[in-house]
Coordinates of C-alpha atoms and ligand atoms in Angstrom, one line a residue:
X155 CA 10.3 -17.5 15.4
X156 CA 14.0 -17.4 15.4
X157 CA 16.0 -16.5 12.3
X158 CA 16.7 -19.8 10.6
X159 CA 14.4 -21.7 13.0
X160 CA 14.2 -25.3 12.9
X161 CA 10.9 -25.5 10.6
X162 CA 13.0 -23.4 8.2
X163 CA 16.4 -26.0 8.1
X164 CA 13.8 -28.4 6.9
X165 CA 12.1 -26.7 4.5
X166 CA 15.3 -25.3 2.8
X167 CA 17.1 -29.3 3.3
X168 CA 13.4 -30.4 1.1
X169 CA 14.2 -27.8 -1.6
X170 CA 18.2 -28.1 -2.6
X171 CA 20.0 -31.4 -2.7
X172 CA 22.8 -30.0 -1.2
X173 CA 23.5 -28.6 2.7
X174 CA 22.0 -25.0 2.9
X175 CA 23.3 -23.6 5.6
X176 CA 21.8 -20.2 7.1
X177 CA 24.1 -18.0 5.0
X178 CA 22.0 -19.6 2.2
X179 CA 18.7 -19.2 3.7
X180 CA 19.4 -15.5 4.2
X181 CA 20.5 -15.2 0.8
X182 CA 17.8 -13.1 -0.8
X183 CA 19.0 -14.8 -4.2
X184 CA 18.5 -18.3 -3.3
X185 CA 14.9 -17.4 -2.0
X186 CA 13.9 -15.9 -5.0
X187 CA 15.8 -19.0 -7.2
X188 CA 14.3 -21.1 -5.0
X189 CA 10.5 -19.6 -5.1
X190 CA 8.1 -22.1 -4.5
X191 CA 5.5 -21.8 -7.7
X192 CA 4.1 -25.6 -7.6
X193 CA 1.0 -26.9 -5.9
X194 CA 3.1 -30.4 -5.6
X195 CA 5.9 -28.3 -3.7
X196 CA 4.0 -26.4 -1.6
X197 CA 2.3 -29.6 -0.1
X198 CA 5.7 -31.7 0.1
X199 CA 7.5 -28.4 2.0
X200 CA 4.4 -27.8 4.2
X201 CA 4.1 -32.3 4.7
X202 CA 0.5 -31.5 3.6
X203 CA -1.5 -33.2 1.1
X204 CA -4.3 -32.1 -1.0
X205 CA -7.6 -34.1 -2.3
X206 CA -6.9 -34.9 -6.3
X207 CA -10.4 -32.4 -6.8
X208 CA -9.0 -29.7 -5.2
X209 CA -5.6 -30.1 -6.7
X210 CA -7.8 -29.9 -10.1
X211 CA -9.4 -26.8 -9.0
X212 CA -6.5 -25.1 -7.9
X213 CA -4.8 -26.4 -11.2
X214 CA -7.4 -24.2 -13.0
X215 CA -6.9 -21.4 -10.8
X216 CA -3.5 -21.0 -11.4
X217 CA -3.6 -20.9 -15.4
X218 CA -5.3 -17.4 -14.8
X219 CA -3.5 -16.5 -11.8
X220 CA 0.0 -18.1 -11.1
X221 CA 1.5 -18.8 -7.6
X222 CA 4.8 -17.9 -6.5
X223 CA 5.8 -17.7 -2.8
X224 CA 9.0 -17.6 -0.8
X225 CA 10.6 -20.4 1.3
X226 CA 10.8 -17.6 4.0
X227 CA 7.3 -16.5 3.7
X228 CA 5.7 -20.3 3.6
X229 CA 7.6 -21.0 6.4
X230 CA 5.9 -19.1 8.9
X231 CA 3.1 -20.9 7.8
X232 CA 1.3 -23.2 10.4
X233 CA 0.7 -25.9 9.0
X234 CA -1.2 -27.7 11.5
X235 CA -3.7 -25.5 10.3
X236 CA -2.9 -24.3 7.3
X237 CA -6.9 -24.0 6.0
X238 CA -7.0 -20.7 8.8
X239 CA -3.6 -19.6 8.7
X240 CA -3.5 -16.0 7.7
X241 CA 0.1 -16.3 5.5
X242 CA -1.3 -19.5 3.8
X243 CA -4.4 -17.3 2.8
X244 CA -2.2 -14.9 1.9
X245 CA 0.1 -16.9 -0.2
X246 CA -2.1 -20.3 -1.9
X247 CA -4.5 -19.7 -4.7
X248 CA -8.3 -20.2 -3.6
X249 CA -10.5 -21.6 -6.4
X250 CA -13.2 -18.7 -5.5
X251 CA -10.2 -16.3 -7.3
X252 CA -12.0 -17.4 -10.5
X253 CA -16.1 -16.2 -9.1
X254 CA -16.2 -12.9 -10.9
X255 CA -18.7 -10.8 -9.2
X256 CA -20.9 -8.4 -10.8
X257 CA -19.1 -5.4 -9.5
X258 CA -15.2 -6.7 -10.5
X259 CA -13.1 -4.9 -12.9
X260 CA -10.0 -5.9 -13.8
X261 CA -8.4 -1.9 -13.6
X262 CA -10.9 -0.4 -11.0
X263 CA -8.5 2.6 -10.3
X264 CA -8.3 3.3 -13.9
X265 CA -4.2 3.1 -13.5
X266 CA -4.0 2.3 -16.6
X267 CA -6.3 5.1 -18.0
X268 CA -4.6 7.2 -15.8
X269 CA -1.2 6.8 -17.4
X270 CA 0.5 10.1 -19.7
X271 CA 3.5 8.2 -19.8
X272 CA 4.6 4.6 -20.1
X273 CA 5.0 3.2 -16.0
X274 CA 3.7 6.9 -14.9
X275 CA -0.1 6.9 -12.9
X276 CA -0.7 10.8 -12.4
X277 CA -4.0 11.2 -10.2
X278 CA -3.2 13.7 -7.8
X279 CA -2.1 17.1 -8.9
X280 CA 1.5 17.3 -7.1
X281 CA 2.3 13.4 -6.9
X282 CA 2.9 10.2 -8.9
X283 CA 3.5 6.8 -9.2
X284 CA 5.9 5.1 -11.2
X285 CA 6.0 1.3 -11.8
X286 CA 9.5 1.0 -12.0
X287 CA 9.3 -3.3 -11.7
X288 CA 6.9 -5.6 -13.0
X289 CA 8.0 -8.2 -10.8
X290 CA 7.3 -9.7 -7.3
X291 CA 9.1 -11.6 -5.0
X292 CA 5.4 -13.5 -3.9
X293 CA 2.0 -13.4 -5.8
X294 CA -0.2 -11.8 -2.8
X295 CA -3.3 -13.9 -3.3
X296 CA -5.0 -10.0 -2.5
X297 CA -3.2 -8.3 -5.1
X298 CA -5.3 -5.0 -6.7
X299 CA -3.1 -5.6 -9.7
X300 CA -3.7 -9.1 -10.3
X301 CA -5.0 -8.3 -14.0
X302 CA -0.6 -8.2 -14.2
X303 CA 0.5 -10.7 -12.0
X304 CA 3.1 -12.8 -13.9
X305 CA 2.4 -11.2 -17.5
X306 CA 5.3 -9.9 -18.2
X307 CA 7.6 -10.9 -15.5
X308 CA 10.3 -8.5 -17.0
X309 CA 11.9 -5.0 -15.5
X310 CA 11.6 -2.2 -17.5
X311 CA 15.1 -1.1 -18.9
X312 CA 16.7 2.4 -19.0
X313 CA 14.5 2.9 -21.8
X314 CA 11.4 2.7 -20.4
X315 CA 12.7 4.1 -17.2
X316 CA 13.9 7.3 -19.0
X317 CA 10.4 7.6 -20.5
X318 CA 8.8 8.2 -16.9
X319 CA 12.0 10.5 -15.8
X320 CA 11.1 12.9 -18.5
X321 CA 7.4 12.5 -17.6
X322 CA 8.0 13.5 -14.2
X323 CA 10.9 16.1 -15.4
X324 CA 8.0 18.3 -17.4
X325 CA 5.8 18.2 -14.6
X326 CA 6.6 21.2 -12.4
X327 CA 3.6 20.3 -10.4
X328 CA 5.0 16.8 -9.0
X329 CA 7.2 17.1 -5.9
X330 CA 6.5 13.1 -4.7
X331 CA 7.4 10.0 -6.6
X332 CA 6.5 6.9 -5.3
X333 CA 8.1 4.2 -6.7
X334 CA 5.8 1.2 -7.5
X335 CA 4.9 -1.9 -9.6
X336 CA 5.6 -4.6 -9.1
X337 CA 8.0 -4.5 -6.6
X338 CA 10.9 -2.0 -6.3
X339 CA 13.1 -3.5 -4.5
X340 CA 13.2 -6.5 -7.2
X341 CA 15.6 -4.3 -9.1
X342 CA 19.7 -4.5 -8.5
X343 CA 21.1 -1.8 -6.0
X344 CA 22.6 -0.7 -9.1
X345 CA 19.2 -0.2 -10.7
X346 CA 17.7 1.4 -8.6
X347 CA 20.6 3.8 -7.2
X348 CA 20.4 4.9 -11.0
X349 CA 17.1 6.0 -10.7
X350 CA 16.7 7.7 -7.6
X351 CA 19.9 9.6 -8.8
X352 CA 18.3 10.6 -11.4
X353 CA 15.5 11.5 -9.9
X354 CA 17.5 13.5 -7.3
X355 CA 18.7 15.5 -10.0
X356 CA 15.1 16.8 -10.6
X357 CA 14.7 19.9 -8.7
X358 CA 11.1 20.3 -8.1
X359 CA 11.5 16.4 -6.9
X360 CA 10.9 17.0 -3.1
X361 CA 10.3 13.7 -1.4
X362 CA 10.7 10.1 -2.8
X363 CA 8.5 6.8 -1.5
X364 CA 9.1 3.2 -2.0
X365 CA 6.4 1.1 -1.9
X366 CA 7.7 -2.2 -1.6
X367 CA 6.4 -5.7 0.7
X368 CA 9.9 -7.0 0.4
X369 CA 9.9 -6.6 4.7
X370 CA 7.4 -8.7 5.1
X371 CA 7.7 -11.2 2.6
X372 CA 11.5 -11.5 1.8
X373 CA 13.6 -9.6 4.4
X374 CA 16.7 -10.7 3.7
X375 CA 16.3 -8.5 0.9
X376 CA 16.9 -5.3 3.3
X377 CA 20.8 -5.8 3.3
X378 CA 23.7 -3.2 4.6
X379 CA 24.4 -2.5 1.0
X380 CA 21.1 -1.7 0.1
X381 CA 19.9 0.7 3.3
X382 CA 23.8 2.6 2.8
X383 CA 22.4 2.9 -1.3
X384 CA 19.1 4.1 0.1
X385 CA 20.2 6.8 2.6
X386 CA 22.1 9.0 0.0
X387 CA 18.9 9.5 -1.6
X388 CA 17.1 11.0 1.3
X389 CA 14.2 12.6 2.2
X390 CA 13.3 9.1 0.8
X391 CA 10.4 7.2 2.6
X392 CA 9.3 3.7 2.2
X393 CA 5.7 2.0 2.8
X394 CA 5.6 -2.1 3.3
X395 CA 2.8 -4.0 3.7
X396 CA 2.3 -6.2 6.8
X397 CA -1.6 -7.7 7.2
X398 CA -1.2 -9.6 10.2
X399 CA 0.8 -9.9 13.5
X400 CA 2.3 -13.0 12.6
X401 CA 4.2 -11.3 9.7
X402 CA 6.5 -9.8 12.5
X403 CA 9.2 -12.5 12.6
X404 CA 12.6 -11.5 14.6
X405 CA 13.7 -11.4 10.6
X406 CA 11.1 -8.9 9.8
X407 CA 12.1 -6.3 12.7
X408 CA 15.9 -7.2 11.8
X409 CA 15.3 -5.1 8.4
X410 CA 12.7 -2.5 9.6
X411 CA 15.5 -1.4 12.5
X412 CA 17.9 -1.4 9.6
X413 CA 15.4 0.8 7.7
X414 CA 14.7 2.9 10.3
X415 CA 18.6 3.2 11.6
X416 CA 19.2 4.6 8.1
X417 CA 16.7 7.5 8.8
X418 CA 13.5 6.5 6.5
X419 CA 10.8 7.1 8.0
X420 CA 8.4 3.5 7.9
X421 CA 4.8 3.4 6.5
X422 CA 2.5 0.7 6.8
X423 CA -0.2 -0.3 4.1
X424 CA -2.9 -2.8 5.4
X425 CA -5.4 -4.1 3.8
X426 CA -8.4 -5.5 5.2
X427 CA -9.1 -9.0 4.0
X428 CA -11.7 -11.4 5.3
X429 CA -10.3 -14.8 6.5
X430 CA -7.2 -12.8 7.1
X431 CA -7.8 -9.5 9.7
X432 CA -11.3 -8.5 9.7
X433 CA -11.2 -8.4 13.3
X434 CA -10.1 -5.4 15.6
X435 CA -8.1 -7.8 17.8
X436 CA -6.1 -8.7 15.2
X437 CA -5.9 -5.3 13.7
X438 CA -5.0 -3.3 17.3
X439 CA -1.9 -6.6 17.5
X440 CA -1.0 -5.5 14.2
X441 CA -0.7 -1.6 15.0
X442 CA 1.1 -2.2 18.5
X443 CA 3.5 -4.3 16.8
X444 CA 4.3 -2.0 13.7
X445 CA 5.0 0.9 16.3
X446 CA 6.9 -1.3 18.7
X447 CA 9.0 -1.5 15.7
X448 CA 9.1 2.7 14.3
X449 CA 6.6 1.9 11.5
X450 CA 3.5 4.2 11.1
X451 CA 0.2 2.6 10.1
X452 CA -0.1 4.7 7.3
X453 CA -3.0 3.3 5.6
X454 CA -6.5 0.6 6.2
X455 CA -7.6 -0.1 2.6
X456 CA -10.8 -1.5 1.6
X457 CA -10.5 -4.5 -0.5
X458 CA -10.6 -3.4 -4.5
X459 CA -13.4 -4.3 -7.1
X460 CA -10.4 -6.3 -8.8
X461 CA -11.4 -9.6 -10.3
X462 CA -10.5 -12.8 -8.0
X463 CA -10.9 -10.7 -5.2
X464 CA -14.2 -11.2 -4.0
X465 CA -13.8 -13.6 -1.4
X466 CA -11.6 -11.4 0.5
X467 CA -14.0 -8.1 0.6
X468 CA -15.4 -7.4 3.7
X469 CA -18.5 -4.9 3.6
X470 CA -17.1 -1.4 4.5
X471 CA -19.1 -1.4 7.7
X472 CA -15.8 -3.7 9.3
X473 CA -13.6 -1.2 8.7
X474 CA -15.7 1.2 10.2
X475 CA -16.3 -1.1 13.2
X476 CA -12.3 -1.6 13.4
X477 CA -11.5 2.0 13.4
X478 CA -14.3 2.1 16.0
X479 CA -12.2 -0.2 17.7
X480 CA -8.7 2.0 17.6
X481 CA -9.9 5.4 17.7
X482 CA -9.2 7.2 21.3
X483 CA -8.7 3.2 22.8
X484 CA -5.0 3.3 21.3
X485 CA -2.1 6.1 20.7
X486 CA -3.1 7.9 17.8
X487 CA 0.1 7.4 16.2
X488 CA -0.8 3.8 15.7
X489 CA -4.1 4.5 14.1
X490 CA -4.3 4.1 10.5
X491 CA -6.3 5.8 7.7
X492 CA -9.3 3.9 6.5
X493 CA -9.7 4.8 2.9
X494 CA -11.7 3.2 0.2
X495 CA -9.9 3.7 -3.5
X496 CA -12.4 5.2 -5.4
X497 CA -13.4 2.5 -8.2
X498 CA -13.3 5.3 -11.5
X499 CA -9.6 6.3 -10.5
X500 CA -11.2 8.9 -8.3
X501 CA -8.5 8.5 -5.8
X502 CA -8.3 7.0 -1.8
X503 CA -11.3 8.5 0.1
X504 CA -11.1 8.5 4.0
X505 CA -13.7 7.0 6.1
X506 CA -14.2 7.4 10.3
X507 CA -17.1 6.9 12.2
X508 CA -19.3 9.7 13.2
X509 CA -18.2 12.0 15.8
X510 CA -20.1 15.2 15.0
X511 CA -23.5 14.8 16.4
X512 CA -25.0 18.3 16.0
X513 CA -24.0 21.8 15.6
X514 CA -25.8 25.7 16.3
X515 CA -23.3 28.9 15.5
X516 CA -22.0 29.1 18.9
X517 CA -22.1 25.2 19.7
X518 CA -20.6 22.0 18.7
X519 CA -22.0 18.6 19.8
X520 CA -19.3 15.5 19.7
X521 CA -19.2 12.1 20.8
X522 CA -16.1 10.5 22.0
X523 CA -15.3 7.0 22.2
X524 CA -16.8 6.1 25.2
X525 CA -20.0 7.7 24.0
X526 CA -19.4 10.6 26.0
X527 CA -21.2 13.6 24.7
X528 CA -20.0 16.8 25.1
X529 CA -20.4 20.1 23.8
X530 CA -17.3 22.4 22.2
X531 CA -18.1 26.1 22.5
X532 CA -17.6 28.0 19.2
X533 CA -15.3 31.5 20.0
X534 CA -17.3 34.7 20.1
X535 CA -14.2 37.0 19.2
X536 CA -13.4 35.3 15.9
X537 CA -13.9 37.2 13.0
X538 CA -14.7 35.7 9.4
X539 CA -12.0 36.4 7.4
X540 CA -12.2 37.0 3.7
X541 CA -9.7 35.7 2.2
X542 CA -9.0 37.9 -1.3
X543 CA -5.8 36.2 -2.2
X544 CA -3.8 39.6 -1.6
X545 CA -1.8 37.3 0.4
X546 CA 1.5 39.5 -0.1
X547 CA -0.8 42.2 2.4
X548 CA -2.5 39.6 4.6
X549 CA -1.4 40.0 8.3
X550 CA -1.0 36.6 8.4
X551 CA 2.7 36.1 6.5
X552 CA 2.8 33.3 4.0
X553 CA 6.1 35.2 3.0
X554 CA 7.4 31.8 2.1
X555 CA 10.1 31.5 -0.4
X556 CA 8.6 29.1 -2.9
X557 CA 5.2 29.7 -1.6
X558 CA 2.8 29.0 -4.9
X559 CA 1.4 32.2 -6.3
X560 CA -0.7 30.0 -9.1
X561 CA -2.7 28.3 -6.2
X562 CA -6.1 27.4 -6.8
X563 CA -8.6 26.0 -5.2
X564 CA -10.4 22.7 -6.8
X565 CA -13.3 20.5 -5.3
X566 CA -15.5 21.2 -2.3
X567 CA -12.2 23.5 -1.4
X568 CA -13.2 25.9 -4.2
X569 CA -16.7 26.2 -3.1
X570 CA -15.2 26.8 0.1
X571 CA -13.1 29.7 -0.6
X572 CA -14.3 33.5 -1.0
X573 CA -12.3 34.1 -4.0
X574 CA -13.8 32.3 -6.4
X575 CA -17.2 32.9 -7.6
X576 CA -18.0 29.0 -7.8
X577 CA -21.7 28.1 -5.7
X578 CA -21.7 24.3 -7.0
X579 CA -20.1 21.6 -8.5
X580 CA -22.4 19.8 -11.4
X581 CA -21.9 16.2 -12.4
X582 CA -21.6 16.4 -16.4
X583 CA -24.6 15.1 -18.4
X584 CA -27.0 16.3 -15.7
X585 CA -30.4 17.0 -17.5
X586 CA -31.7 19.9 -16.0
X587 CA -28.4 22.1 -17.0
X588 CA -28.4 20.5 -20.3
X589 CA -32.3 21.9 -20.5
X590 CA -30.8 25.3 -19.7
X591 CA -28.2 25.0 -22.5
X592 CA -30.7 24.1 -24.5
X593 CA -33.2 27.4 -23.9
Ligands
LIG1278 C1 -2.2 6.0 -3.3 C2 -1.8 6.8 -4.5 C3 -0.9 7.9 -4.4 C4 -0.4 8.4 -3.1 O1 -1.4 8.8 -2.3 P1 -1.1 9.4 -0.8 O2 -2.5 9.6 -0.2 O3 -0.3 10.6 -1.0 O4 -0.3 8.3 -0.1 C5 -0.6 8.5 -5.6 N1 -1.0 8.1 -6.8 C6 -1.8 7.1 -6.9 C7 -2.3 6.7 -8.3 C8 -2.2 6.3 -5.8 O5 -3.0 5.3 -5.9

């Protein structure tokens, strides 16, 4: 689809009284003013129209989770058939949002329990995430944080903002921000220039990530202004969020070359939705197009337990079958992570098929993706080496400058590692110790 394609000339003449030319239509201002967030406008723009039972079912729908959607975005919506298309699944509230299933939680990563400081999730020991914008430009019918969509449709002020900065300024340990919310890229240049100076100014801040679907869902928003902002702040990376090949529109590539120009290195977040990409066609499209266009696929996320979700999940075995699908068949560049966000707050766990069949100590049996098998000698020369921690005498030289002398191991790393007397990991409350305890 071109930029400003015929389709679009109508949908913006249906929204404004007045001639809006393509100036307008790129304006990322006028989209968001003129946000579609009515069932009656949606069906007028897209010339389709509803039964009165559905209307009443999607009316219902709506009080607990609002709609909001761009004239770009709905405009690559084909509405000949609208019912499959993957943008208007995306995009249009489905009256099985409101089935709550057994399983659904409203926080199932426990970001809010996870939270030291107001906008600040700290889960991992050396990175964070701060929700630096409470607001969207769309309502993602798929959104993991739906429990917020259109609460408080406010951005935190210098305030709030400061609050996280001094979070993240007493934690030594945190040398990646990722900015969140909400959308980042909601904020003014101003904005957000402020607060990735400020966090520039924090030394032991190494890298800084936007996560924001503004690419896919309001381009325009990527302007000059804001990538010549973004590169003073670098090593800064960003992550978007396309689902489906069809979200690559000649105005989505326009902003990821800009991106990309400005030397930030792209990321891709998918998630796998049924209805929507829970098919390895679609999925290997999707990759081939991302790299065509410098973005990584960075991550495959298994649908959250959030609540209004259900109808999108997919049973984990799809994802394994898609990464069947990639593995070895495409570059591996273009091969995401499949990870499943551990419902708790226990973080993003990575799942691939299995390619270790068996192993003996001097053999290794693998499959490939043919279903090859083949054997992998193990080396007779190597040593085990028993690692002390006297890594200052070690012949291999970890003379780093800001090495980390306090490093210790945690998890199945610890039981790993020879200097730590750890042999096993107990859950808490387990009976039998608590017998022991007890003797
Ligand atoms: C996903 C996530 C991160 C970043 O994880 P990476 O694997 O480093 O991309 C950090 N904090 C939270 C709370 C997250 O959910």
């Amino acid at each position: 689809m071109g930029i400003y394609s015929s389709n679009q000339q109508k949908i913006a003449a249906d929204l404004s009284d007045y001639h809006v030319n393509q100036s307008k239509w790129t304006d990322w201002h006028w989209q968001l003013r003129n946000s579609i967030n009515r069932v009656d406008t949606f069906e007028k723009l897209l010339g389709i129209e509803l039964e009165d039972v559905e209307r009443r079912k999607i009316g219902l729908t709506l009080r607990k989770f609002p709609l909001s959607i761009t004239p770009y975005y709905l405009s690559l919506i084909d509405a000949d058939d609208f019912r499959n298309d993957p943008i208007f699944r995306q995009a249009f509230p489905d009256p099985k949002e409101l089935e709550i299933e057994k399983c659904d939680m409203s926080d199932p990563l426990a970001e809010d329990r996870d939270s030291p400081a107001p906008g600040i999730t700290h889960r991992y020991p050396d990175r964070v995430l701060f929700h630096v914008s409470n607001v969207c430009s769309m309502y993602c019918r798929h959104c993991t944080r739906k429990r917020k969509v259109g609460d408080t449709d406010s951005i935190p002020d210098r305030n709030q903002i400061r609050a996280g900065l001094d979070y993240i300024r007493g934690a030594t340990e945190v040398r990646d921000v990722l900015l969140s919310g909400g959308d980042p890229l909601m904020l003014s240049d101003q904005y957000l220039d402020w607060i990735l100076t400020e966090l520039r100014q924090i030394k032991h801040v190494q890298v800084i990530r936007i996560g924001s679907r503004m690419p896919v869902v309001l381009p325009y928003r990527i302007t000059d202004d804001l990538v010549d902002m973004l590169k003073k702040h670098h090593p800064l990376w960003l992550n978007t969020h396309f689902n489906h090949p069809r979200e690559l529109t000649s105005s989505s590539k326009q902003a990821l070359r800009k991106l990309a120009d400005a030397g930030i290195p792209l990321g891709n977040q998918t998630v796998l939705l049924a209805g929507v990409n829970d098919c390895v066609r679609i999925v290997k499209s999707l990759v081939h197009k991302l790299v065509e266009n410098r973005v990584r696929p960075y991550y495959l996320y298994q649908c959250d337990l959030s609540e209004g979700l259900s109808h999108f999940r997919t049973p984990v075995g799809k994802g394994i079958e898609i990464m069947e699908g990639l593995i070895g068949h495409t570059s591996g560049f273009s091969v995401p992570t499949y990870v499943v966000d551990a419902p708790g707050g226990g973080g993003k766990i990575p799942l691939t098929p299995n390619y270790l069949i068996s192993l003996s100590t001097n053999k290794v049996v693998l499959r490939n993706y043919e279903g090859v098998i083949t054997t992998y000698a193990e080396p007779e020369s190597y040593k085990a080496k028993f690692c002390d921690r006297q890594c200052r005498i070690c012949d291999l030289q970890l003379n780093l400058e800001g090495a980390d002398d306090n490093y210790n191991a945690t998890g199945i790393e610890q039981l790993l590692c020879d200097y730590d007397e750890t042999i096993s990991l107990t859950p808490a409350g387990n009976e039998r110790m608590e017998r022991r305890d007890d003797s």
